[in-house]
Coordinates of C-alpha atoms and ligand atoms in Angstrom, one line a residue:
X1 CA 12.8 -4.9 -33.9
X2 CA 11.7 -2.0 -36.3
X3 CA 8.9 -0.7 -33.6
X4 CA 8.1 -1.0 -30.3
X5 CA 4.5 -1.7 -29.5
X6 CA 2.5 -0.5 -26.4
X7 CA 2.7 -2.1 -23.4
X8 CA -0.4 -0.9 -21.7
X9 CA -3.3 -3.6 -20.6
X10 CA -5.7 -4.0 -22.6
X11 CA -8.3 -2.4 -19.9
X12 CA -7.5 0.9 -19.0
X13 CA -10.3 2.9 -17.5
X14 CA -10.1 6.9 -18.6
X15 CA -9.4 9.1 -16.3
X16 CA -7.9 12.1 -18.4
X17 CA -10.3 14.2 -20.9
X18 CA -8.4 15.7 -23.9
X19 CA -9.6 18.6 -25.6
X20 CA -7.5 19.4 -28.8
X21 CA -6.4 16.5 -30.8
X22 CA -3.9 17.2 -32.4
X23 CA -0.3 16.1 -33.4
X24 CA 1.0 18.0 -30.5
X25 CA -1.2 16.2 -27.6
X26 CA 0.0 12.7 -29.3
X27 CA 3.9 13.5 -29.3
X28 CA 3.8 15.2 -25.8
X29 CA 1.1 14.6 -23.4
X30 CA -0.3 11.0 -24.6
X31 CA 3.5 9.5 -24.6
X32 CA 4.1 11.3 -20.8
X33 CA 0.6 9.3 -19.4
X34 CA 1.3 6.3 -21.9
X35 CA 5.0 5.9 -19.9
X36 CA 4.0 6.9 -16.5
X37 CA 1.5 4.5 -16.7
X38 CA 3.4 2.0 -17.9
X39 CA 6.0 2.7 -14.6
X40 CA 3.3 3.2 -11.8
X41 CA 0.0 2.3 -13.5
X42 CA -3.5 3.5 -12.8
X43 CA -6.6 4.3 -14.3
X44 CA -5.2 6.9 -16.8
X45 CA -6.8 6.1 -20.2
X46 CA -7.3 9.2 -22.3
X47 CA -10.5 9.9 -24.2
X48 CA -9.1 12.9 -26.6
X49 CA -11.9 15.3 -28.2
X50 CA -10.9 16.3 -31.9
X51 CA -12.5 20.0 -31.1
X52 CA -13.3 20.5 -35.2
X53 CA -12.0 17.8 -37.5
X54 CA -14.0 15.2 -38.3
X55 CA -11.2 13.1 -40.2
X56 CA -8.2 13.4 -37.6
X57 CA -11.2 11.9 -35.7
X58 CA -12.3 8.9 -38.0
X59 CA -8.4 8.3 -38.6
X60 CA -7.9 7.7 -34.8
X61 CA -10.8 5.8 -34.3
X62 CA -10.2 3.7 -37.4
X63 CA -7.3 1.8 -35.4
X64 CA -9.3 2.5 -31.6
X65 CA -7.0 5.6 -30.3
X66 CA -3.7 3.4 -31.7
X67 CA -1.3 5.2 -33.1
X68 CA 2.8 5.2 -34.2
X69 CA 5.0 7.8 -32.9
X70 CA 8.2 8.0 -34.7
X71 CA 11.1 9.6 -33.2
X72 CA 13.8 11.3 -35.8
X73 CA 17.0 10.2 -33.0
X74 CA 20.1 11.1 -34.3
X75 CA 21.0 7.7 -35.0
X76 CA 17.6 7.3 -37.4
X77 CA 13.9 7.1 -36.9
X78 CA 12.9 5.1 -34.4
X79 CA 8.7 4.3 -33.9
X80 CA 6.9 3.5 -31.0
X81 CA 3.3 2.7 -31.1
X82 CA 0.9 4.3 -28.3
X83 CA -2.5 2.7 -27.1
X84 CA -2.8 5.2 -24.1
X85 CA -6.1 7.2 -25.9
X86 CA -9.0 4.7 -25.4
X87 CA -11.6 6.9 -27.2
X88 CA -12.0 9.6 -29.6
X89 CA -15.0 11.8 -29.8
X90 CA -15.7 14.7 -32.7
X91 CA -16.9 17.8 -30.7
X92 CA -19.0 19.6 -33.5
X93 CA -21.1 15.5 -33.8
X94 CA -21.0 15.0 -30.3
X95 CA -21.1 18.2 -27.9
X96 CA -24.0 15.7 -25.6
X97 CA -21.0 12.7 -24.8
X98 CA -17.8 15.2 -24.4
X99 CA -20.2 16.7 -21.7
X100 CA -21.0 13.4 -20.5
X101 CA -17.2 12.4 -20.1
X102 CA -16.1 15.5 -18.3
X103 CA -18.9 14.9 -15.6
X104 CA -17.6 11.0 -15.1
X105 CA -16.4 10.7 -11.9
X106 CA -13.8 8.7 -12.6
X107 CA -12.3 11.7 -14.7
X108 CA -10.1 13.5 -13.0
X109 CA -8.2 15.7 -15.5
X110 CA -9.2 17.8 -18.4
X111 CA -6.1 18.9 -20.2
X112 CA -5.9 21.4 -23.2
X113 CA -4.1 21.7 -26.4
X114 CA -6.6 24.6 -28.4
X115 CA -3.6 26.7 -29.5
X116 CA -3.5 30.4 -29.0
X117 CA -6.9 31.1 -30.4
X118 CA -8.6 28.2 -29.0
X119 CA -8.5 30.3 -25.6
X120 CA -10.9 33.4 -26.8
X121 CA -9.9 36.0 -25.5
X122 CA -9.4 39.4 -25.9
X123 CA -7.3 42.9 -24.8
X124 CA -4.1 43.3 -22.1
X125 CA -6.2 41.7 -19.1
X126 CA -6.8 38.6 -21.6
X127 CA -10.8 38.1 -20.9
X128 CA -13.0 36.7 -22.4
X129 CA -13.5 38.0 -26.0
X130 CA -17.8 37.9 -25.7
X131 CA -17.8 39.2 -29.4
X132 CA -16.5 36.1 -30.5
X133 CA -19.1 34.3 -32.6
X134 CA -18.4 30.9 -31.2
X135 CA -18.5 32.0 -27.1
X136 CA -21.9 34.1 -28.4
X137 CA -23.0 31.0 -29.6
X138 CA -21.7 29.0 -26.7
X139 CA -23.4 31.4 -24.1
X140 CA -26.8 30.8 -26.4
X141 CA -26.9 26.7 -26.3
X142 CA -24.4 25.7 -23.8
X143 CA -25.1 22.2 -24.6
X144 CA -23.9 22.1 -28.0
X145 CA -20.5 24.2 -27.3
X146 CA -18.1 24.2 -29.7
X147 CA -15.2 26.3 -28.1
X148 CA -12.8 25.3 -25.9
X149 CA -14.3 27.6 -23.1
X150 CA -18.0 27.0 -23.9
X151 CA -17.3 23.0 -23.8
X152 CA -15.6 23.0 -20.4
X153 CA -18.1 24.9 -19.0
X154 CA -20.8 22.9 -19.7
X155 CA -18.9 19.8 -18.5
X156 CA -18.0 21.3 -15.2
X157 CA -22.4 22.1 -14.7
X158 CA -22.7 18.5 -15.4
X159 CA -20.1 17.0 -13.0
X160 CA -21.6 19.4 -9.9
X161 CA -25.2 18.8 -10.6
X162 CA -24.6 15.3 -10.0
X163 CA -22.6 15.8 -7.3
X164 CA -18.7 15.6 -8.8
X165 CA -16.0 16.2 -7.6
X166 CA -13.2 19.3 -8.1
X167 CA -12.0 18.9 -11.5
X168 CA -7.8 19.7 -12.3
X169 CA -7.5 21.2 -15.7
X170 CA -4.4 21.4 -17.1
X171 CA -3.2 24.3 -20.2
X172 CA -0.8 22.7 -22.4
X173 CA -0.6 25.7 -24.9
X174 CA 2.4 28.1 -25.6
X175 CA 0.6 31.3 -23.9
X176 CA 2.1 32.6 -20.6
X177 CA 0.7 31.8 -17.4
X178 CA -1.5 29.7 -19.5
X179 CA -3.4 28.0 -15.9
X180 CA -3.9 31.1 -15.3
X181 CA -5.9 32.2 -18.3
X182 CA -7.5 29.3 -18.9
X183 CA -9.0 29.9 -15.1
X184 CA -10.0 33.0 -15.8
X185 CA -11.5 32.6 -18.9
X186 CA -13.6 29.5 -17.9
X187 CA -15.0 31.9 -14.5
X188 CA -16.1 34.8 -16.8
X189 CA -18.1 31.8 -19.2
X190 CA -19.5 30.3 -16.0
X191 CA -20.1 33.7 -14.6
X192 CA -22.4 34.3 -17.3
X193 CA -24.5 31.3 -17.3
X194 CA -24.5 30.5 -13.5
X195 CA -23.3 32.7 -10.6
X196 CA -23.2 29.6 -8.4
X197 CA -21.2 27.9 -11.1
X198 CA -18.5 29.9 -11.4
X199 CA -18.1 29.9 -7.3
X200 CA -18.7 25.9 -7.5
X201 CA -15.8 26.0 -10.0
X202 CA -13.9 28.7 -8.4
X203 CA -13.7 26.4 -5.1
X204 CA -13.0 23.1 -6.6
X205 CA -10.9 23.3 -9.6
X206 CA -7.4 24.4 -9.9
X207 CA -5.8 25.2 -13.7
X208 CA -2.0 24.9 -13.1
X209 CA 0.3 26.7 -15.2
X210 CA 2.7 24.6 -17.5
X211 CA 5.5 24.6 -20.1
X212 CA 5.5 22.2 -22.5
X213 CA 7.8 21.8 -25.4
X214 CA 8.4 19.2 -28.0
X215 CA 8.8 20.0 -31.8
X216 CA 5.9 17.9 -33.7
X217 CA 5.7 19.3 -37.6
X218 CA 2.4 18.0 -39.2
X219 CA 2.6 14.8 -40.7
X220 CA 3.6 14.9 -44.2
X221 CA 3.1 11.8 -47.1
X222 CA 6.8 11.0 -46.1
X223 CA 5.8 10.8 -42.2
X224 CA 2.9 8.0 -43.2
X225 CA 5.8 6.0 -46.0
X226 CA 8.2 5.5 -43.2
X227 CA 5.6 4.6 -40.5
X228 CA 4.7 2.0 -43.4
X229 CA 8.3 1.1 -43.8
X230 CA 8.8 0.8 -40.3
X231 CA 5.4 -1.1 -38.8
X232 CA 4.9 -3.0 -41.6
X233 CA 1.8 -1.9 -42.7
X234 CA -0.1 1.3 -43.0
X235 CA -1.2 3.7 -40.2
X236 CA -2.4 7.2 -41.3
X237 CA -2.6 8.2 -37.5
X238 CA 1.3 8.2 -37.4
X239 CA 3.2 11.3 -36.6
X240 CA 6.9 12.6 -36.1
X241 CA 8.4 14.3 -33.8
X242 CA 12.2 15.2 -32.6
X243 CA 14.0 13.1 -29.9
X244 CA 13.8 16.1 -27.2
X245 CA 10.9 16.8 -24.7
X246 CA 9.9 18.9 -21.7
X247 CA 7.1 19.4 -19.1
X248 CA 6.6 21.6 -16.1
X249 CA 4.0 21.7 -14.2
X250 CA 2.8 23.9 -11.6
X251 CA 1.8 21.3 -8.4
X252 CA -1.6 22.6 -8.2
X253 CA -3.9 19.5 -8.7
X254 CA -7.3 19.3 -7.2
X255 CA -7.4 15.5 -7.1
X256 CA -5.2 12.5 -8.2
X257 CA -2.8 12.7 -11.3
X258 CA -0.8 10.3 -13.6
X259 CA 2.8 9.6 -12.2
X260 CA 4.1 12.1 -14.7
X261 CA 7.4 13.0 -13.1
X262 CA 7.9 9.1 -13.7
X263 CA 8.4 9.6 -17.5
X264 CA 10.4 13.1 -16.7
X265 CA 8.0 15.9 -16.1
X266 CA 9.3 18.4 -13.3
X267 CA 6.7 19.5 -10.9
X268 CA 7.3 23.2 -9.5
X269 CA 5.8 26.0 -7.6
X270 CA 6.3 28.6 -10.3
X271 CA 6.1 27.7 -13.8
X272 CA 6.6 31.5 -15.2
X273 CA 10.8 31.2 -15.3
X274 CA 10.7 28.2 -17.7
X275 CA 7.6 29.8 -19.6
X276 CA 8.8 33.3 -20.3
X277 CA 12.5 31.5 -21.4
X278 CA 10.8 29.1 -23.5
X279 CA 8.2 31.4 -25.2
X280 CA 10.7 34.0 -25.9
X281 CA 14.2 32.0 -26.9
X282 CA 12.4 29.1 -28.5
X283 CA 9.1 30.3 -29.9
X284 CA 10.7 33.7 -30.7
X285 CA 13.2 32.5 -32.6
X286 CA 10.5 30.1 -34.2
X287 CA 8.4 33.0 -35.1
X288 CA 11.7 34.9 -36.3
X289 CA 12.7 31.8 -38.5
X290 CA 9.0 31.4 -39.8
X291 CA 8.7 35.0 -40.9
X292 CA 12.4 34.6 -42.5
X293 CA 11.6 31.1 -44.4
X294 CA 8.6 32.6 -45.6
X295 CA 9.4 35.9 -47.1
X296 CA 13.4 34.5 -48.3
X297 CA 10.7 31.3 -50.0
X298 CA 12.4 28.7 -47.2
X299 CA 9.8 26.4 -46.7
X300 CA 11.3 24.3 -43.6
X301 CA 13.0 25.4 -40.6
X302 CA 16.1 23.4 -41.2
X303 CA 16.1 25.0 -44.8
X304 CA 16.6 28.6 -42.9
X305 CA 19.4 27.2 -40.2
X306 CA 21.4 26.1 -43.7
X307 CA 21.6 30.2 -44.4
X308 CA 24.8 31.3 -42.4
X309 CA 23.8 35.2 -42.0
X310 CA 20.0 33.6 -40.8
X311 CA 21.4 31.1 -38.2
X312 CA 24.2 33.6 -36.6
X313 CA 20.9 36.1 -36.5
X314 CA 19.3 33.0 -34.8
X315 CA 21.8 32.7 -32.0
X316 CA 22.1 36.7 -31.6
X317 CA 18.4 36.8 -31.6
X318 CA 18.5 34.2 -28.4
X319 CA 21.2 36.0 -26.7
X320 CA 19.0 39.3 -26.6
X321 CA 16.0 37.3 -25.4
X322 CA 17.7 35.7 -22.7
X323 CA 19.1 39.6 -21.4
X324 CA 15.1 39.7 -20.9
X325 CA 14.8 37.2 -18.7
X326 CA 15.2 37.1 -14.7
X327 CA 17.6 35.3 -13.1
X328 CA 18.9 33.6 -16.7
X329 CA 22.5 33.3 -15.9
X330 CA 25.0 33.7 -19.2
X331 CA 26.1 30.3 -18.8
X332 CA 22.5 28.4 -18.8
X333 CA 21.4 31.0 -21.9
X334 CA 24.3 30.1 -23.9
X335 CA 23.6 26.2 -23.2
X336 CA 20.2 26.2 -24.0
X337 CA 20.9 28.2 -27.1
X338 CA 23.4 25.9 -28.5
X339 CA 20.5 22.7 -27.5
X340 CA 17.9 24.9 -29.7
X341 CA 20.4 25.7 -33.1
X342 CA 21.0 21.8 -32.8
X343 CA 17.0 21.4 -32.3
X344 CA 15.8 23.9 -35.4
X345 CA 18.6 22.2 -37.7
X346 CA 17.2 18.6 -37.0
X347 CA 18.0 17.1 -40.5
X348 CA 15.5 14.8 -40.2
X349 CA 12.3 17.2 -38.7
X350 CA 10.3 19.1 -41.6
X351 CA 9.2 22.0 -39.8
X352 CA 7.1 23.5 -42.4
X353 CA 7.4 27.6 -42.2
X354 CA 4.1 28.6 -42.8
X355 CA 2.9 26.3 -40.0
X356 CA 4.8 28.9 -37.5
X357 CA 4.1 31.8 -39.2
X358 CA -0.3 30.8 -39.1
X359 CA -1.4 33.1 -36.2
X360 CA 1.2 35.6 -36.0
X361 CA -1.6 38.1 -34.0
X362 CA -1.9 35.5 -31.3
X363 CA 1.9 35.1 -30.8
X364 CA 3.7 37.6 -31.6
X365 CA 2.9 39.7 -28.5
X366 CA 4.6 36.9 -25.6
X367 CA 7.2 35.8 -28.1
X368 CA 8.7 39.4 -29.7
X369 CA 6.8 42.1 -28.8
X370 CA 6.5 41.8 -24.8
X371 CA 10.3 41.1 -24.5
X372 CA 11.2 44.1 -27.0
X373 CA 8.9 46.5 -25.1
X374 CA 11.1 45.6 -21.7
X375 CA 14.2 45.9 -23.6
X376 CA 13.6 49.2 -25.1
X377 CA 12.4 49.9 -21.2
X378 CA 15.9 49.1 -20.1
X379 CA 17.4 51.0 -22.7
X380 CA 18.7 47.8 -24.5
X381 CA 19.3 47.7 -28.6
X382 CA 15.9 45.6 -30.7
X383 CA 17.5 45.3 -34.0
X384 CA 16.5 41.5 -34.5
X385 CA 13.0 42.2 -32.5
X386 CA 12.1 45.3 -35.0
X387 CA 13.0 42.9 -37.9
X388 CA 10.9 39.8 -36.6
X389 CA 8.2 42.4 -36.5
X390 CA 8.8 44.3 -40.3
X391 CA 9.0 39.9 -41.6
X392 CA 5.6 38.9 -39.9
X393 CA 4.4 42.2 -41.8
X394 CA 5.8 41.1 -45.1
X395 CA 4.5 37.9 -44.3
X396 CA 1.0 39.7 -44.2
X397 CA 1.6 41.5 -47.0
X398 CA 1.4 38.2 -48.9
X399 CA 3.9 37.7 -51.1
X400 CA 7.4 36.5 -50.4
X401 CA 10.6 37.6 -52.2
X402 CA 10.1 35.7 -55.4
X403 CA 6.7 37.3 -56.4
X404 CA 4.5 34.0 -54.8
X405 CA 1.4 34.5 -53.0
X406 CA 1.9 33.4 -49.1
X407 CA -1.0 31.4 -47.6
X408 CA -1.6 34.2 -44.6
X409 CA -3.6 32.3 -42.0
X410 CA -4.5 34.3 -38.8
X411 CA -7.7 35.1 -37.0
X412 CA -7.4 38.4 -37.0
X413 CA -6.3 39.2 -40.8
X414 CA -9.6 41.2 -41.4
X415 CA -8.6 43.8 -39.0
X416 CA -5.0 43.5 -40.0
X417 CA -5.4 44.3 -43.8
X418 CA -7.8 47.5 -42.9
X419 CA -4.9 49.1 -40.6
X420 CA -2.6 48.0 -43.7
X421 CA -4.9 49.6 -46.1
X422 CA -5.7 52.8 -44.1
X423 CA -2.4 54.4 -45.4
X424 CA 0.4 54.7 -47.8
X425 CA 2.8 55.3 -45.2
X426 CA 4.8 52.4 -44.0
X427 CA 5.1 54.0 -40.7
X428 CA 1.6 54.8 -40.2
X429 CA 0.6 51.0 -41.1
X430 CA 3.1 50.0 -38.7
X431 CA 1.8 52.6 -35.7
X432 CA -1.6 51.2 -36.8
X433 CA -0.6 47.5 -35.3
X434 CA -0.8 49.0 -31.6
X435 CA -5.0 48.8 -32.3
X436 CA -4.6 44.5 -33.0
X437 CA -5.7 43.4 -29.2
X438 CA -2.8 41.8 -27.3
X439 CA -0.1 44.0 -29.2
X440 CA 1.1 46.1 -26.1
X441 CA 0.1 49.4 -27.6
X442 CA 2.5 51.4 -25.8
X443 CA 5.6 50.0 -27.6
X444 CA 3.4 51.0 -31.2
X445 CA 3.0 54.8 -29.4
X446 CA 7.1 54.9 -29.6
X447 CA 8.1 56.9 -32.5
X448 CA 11.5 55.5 -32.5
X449 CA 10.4 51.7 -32.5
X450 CA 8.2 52.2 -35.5
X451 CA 10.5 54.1 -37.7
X452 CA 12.6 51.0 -37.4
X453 CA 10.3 48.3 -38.2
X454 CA 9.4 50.6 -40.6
X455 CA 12.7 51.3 -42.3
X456 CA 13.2 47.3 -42.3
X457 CA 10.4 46.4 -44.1
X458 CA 11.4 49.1 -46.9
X459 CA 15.0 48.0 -46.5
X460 CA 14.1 44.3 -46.9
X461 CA 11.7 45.5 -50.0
X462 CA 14.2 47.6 -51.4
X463 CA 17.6 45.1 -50.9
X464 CA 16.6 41.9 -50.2
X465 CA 15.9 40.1 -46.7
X466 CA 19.4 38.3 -47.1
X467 CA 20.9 42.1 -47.5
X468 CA 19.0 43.4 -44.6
X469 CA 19.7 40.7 -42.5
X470 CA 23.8 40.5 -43.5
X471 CA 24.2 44.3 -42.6
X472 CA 22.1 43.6 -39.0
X473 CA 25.3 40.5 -38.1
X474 CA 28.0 42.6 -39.7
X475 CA 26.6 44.9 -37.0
X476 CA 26.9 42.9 -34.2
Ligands
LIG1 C1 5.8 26.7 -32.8 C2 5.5 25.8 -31.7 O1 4.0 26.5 -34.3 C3 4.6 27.2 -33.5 O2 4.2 28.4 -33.3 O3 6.7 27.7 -32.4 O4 4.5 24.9 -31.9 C4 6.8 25.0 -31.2 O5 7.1 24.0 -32.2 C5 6.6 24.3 -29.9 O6 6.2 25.2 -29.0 C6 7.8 23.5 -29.5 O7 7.6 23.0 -28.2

């Protein structure tokens, strides 16, 4: 058989609320409910909330929620079809019914895939940015939210003026303690609509921290030919994704949950171990390989892994991370390292750079500059963390090694450019990225840490990132 199709009933009441439609949600979380619902059942439909785009929404509802997952296995692409989202709603068109959902009683779950930004907030104690256009707007008409925050919020006033229940919602987003955040984050909104609220919410609902990993790219023209190939007919919902995937959970619910440790999710008291390992030896060397692909004019990840000085970087890049971590023992960090080389070189996964690179402001700080601050704490070396750092600014700088323009995409690029602008002096720009909120300032205050970056980004503009980066393993 070239696929397998669903084997869910055909009724399947929701009970999970989705906020963040994207590819992500539909590799990781939708296939975790889709399977443990197929092992212990129960009322676990999903009703996923596209939070801005109107045509990932009309593609999903075009075949009901339906969609193919292919999985690049080693032994060839194999596709699975998934029926677990039952509807689809379009925040911007319908703020009124998203609200409406997260009130239903039989909803028990609201789970989150925003990325980084989607989370608005600002500064080292991560509050609530109140700046930000869309929460000012959000604070204005709470009933016709658009942010992540502002949408949840007004949910949650729904469900206990008509007498809910305790909502459990669930981050799914590469920030640390991301429960955490998304707790305090949702108070503060509350807080500033509804005293009572935000004690009502404060009482009932829990936000557990988790980990989640699973490498999606965006679907490409060649994703939708070989879901063709492979289903028979056309389905412009398909996505890919690679064969490996992980979930942990903190086991803080307020109410019932899907059977997830059924389809392989581990449920633990303390998420932060598997979070701070993940964010830093797999999204760091993510960011690391972005920054690389884009400034050497690499446009996939695998393309970067074929470069021999790039992918012993890679692994010497993890080993450093992993010194960060508590309680990683040498044996486990050299296993998992050799599991992510294998993971990043995927053949068959087209990782596009520049979709790593997007956002740089927003993660950056958990994935390079956190873990270099405590190593230059400990005394330790930060060769490959002050290079990560002088790549994402050549990567701002816009243009990559051959002369082309780089698509920068972060939210914060207006205030980056002015710091880059503000002087001639490499150093001084560099100093100048302790102002960006979330950059821990105090590693920017140390003369020594900027010279480097410093020096690298002149290096790599002088020689050649390929140069730069064959003198930094010669080194090692
Ligand atoms: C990536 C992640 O786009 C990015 O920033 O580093 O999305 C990464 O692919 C996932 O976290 C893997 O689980």
């Amino acid at each position: 058989m070239s696929h397998i199709p669903s084997a869910l009933p055909a009724e399947l009441a929701i009970g999970i609320v989705h906020l963040g439609l994207g590819a992500f949600h539909r590799a990781h979380q939708a296939v975790y409910t889709e399977d443990a619902i197929q092992q212990a059942g129960g009322d676990w439909g999903i009703c996923a909330v596209a939070m801005r785009s109107r045509e990932l929404a009309t593609v999903m509802l075009e075949n009901n929620g339906r969609y193919s997952l292919i999985e690049q296995q080693a032994d060839g692409p194999e596709l699975r079809e998934l029926s677990v989202i039952r509807e689809v709603l379009c925040l911007p068109d319908s703020p009124g019914m998203v609200i409406q959902r997260i009130s239903d009683p039989a909803v028990h779950l609201v789970s989150v895939t925003v990325t980084e930004k989607g989370y608005c907030f600002s500064g080292p104690d991560r509050h609530l940015n109140t700046d930000d256009p869309l929460i000012m707007h959000d604070l204005a008409n709470p009933s016709q939210a658009r942010s992540m925050p502002g949408i949840l919020v007004a949910g949650l006033r729904q469900r206990r003026e008509s007498g809910g229940t305790g909502l459990s919602i669930l981050s799914c987003d590469n920030l640390p303690a991301n429960g955490k955040l998304l707790r305090q984050i949702v108070l503060s909104h509350a807080a500033l609509l509804d005293a009572e609220l935000a004690q009502w919410i404060e009482q009932n609902c829990r936000f557990p921290d988790s980990m989640v990993d699973r490498i999606t790219p965006a679907a490409t023209v060649a994703t939708l030919t070989l879901a063709s190939d492979l289903l028979g007919r056309a389905d412009p919902a398909a996505i890919e994704t690679e064969p490996f995937r992980q979930w942990v959970i903190e086991d803080d619910f307020a109410g019932p949950r899907p059977a997830w440790e059924k389809a392989g999710a581990q449920f633990v008291a303390d998420v932060a171990p598997f979070e701070d390992m993940k964010l830093r030896m797999l999204n760091g060397a993510h960011s690391l390989i972005a920054y690389l692909g884009a400034v050497s004019g690499l446009p996939a990840v695998r393309d970067v892994m074929q470069v021999s000085a790039y992918r012993t970087l890679l692994d010497h890049h993890m080993a450093m991370a992993a010194e960060t971590l508590e309680g990683m023992d040498k044996e486990d960090a050299a296993g998992y390292r050799a599991q992510l080389l294998e993971r990043f070189e995927n053949p068959a996964i087209d990782h596009r750079c520049l979709q790593i690179a997007m956002d740089g402001s927003q993660k950056m700080p958990q994935r390079i500059l956190t873990p270099a601050s405590i190593r230059l704490a400990r005394g330790m070396t930060v060769d490959t963390y002050a290079l990560a750092t002088a790549l994402w600014v050549r990567y701002l700088m816009g243009r990559d090694e051959q002369g082309a323009a780089i698509d920068c995409s972060d939210p914060l690029i207006g205030q980056l450019q002015l710091i880059f602008n503000a002087s001639d002096a490499m150093s001084q720009r560099i100093a100048g990225l302790g102002r960006i909120p979330g950059v821990p300032q105090d590693l920017f205050n140390q003369a020594h840490w900027v010279d480097q970056v410093a020096d690298l980004v002149n290096a790599s503009n002088t020689h050649g990132v390929r140069a730069v980066v064959s003198e930094l393993v010669d080194s090692i």
